[in-house]
C-alpha positions as YAML, in Angstrom:
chain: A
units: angstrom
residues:
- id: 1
  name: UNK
  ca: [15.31, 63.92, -12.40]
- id: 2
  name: UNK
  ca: [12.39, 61.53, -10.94]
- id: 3
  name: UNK
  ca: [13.90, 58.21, -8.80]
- id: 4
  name: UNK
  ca: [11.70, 55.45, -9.47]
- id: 5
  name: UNK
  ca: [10.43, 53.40, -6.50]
- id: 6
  name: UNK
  ca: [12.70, 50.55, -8.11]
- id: 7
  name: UNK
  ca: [15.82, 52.70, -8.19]
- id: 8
  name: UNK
  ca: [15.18, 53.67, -4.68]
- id: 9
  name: UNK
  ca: [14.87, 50.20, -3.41]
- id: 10
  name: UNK
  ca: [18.11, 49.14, -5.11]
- id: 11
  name: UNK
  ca: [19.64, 52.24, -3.91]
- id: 12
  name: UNK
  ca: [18.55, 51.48, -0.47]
- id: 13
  name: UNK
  ca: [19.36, 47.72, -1.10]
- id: 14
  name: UNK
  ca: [23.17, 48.77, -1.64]
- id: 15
  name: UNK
  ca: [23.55, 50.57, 1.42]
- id: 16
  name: UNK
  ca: [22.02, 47.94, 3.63]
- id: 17
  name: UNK
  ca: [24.37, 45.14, 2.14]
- id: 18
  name: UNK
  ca: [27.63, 47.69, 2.11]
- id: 19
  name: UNK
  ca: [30.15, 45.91, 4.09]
- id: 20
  name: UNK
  ca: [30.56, 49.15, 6.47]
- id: 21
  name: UNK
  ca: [27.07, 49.29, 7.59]
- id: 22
  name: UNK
  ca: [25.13, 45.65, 7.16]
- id: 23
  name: UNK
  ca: [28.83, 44.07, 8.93]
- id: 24
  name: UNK
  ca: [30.00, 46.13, 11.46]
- id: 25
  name: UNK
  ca: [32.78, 45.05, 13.57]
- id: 26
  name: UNK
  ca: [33.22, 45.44, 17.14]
- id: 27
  name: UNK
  ca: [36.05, 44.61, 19.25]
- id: 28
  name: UNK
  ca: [35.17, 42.64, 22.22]
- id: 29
  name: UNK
  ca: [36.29, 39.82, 24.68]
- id: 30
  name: UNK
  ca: [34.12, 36.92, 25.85]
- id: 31
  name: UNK
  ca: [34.83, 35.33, 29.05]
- id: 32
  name: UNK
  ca: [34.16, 31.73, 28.74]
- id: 33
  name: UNK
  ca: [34.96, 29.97, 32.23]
- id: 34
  name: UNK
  ca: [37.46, 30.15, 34.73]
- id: 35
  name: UNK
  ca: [38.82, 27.61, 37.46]
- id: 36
  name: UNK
  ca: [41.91, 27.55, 39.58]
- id: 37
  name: UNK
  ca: [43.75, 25.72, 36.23]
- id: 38
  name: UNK
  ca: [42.88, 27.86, 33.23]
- id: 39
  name: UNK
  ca: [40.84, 31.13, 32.66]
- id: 40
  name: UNK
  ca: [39.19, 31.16, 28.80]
- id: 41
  name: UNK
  ca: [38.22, 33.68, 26.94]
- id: 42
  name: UNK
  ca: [37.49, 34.33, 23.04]
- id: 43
  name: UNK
  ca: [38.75, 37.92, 21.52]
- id: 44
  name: UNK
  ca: [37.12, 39.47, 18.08]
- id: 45
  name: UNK
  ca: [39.32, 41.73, 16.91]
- id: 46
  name: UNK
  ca: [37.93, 44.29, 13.76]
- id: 47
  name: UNK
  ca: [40.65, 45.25, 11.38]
- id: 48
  name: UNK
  ca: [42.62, 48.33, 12.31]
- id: 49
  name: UNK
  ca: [41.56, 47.96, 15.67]
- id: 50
  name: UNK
  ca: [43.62, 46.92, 18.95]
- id: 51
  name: UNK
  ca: [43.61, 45.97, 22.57]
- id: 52
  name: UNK
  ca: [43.71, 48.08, 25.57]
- id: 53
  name: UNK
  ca: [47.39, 48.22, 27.51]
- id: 54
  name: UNK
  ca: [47.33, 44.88, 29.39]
- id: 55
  name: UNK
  ca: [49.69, 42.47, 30.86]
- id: 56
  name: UNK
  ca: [49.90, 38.31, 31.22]
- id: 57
  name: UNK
  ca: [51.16, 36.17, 34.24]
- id: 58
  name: UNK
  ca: [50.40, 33.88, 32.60]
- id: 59
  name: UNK
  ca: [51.62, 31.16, 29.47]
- id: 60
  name: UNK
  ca: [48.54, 30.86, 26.90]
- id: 61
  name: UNK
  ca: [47.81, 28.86, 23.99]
- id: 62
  name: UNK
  ca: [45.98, 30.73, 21.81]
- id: 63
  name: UNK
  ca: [43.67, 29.22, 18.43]
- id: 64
  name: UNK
  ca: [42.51, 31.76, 15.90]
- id: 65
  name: UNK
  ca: [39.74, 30.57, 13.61]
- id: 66
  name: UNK
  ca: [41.45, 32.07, 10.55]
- id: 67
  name: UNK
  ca: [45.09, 33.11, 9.64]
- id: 68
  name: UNK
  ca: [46.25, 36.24, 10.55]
- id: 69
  name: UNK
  ca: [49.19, 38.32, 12.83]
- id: 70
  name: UNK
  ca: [48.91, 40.52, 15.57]
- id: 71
  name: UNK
  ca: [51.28, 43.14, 16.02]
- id: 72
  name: UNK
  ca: [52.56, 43.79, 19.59]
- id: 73
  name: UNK
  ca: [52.96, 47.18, 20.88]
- id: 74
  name: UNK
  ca: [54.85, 47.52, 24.04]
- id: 75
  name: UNK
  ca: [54.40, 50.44, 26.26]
- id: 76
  name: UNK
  ca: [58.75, 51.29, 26.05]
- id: 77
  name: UNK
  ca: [57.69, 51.19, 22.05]
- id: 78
  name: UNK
  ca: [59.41, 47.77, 21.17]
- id: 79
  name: UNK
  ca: [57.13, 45.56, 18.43]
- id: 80
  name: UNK
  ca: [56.96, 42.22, 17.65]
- id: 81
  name: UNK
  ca: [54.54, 40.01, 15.78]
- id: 82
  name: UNK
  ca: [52.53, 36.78, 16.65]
- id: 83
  name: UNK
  ca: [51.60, 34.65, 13.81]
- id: 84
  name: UNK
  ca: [48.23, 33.11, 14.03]
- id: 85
  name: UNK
  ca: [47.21, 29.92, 11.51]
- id: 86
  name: UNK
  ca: [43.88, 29.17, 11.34]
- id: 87
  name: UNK
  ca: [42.68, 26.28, 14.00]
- id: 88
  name: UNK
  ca: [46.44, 25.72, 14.96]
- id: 89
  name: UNK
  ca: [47.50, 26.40, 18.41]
- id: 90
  name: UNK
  ca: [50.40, 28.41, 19.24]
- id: 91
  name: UNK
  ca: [51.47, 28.70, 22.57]
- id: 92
  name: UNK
  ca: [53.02, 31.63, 24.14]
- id: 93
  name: UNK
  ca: [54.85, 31.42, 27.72]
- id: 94
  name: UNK
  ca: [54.80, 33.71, 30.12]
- id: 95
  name: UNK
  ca: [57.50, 35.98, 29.69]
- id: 96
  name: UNK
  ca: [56.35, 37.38, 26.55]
- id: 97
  name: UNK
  ca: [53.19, 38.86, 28.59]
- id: 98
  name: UNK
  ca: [54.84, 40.35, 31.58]
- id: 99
  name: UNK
  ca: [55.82, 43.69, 30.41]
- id: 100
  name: UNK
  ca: [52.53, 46.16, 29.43]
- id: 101
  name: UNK
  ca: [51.62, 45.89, 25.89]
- id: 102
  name: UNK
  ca: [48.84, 46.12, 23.70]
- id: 103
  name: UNK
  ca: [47.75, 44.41, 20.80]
- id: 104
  name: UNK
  ca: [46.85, 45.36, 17.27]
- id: 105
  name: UNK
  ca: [44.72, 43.83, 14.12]
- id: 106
  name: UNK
  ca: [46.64, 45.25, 11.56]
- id: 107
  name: UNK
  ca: [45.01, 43.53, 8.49]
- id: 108
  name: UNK
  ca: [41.86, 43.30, 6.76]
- id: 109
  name: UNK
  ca: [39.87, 41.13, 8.37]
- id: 110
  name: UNK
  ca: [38.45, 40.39, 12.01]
- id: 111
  name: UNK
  ca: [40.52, 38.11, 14.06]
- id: 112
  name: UNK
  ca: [38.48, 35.83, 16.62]
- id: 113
  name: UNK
  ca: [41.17, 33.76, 18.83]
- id: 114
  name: UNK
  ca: [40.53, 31.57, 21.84]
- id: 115
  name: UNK
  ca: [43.17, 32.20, 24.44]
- id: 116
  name: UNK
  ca: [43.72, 29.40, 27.38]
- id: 117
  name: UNK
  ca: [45.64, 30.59, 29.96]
- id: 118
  name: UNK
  ca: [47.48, 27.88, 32.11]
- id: 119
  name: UNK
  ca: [47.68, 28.91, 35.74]
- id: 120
  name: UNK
  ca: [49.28, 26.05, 36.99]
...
């Protein structure tokens, strides 16, 4: 069977657009600024993927630019969840990021949050 050179451009066309190769995701954290008050930074998170085992001294407000949850993994194995809504910010205190934990995008889509952390 002969592949036409219109075929093959279409075929090559489809590939090129695929979600998995023409969008792919990497998980990554942007430091923004940082003064003796608050310390910025912007995580993309790809679905499926998750943090590295960190901690927080911290409180933080954080403001996703689209809805979605994060699941919390603590190193002792205790979950929980923080809900994000899109451009609303949700602060979390201190206390929450003490103990070592990691965290996971466990939906569909790439999260991309803002987190201000208050030193004060």
């Amino acid at each position: 069977m002969k592949t036409s050179p219109c075929s093959f451009s279409i075929i090559i066309l489809t590939l090129l657009t695929s979600p998995s190769i023409a969008q792919a995701c990497l998980t990554q954290r942007v430091q923004h600024f940082e003064n003796q008050n608050v310390k910025v930074w912007t995580y993309h998170i790809c679905p499926k993927e998750e943090l590295p085992f960190h901690t927080h001294q911290n409180p933080r407000v954080l403001i996703s630019t689209e809805d979605g949850e994060l699941d919390v993994i603590y190193k002792d194995g205790k979950k929980s969840k923080i809900i994000l809504k899109k451009n609303i910010p949700l602060y979390v205190d201190a206390k929450q990021g003490f103990a070592l934990h990691k965290d996971l995008n466990n939906g569909n889509h790439p999260i991309n949050v803002t987190v201000i952390e208050l030193k004060g």
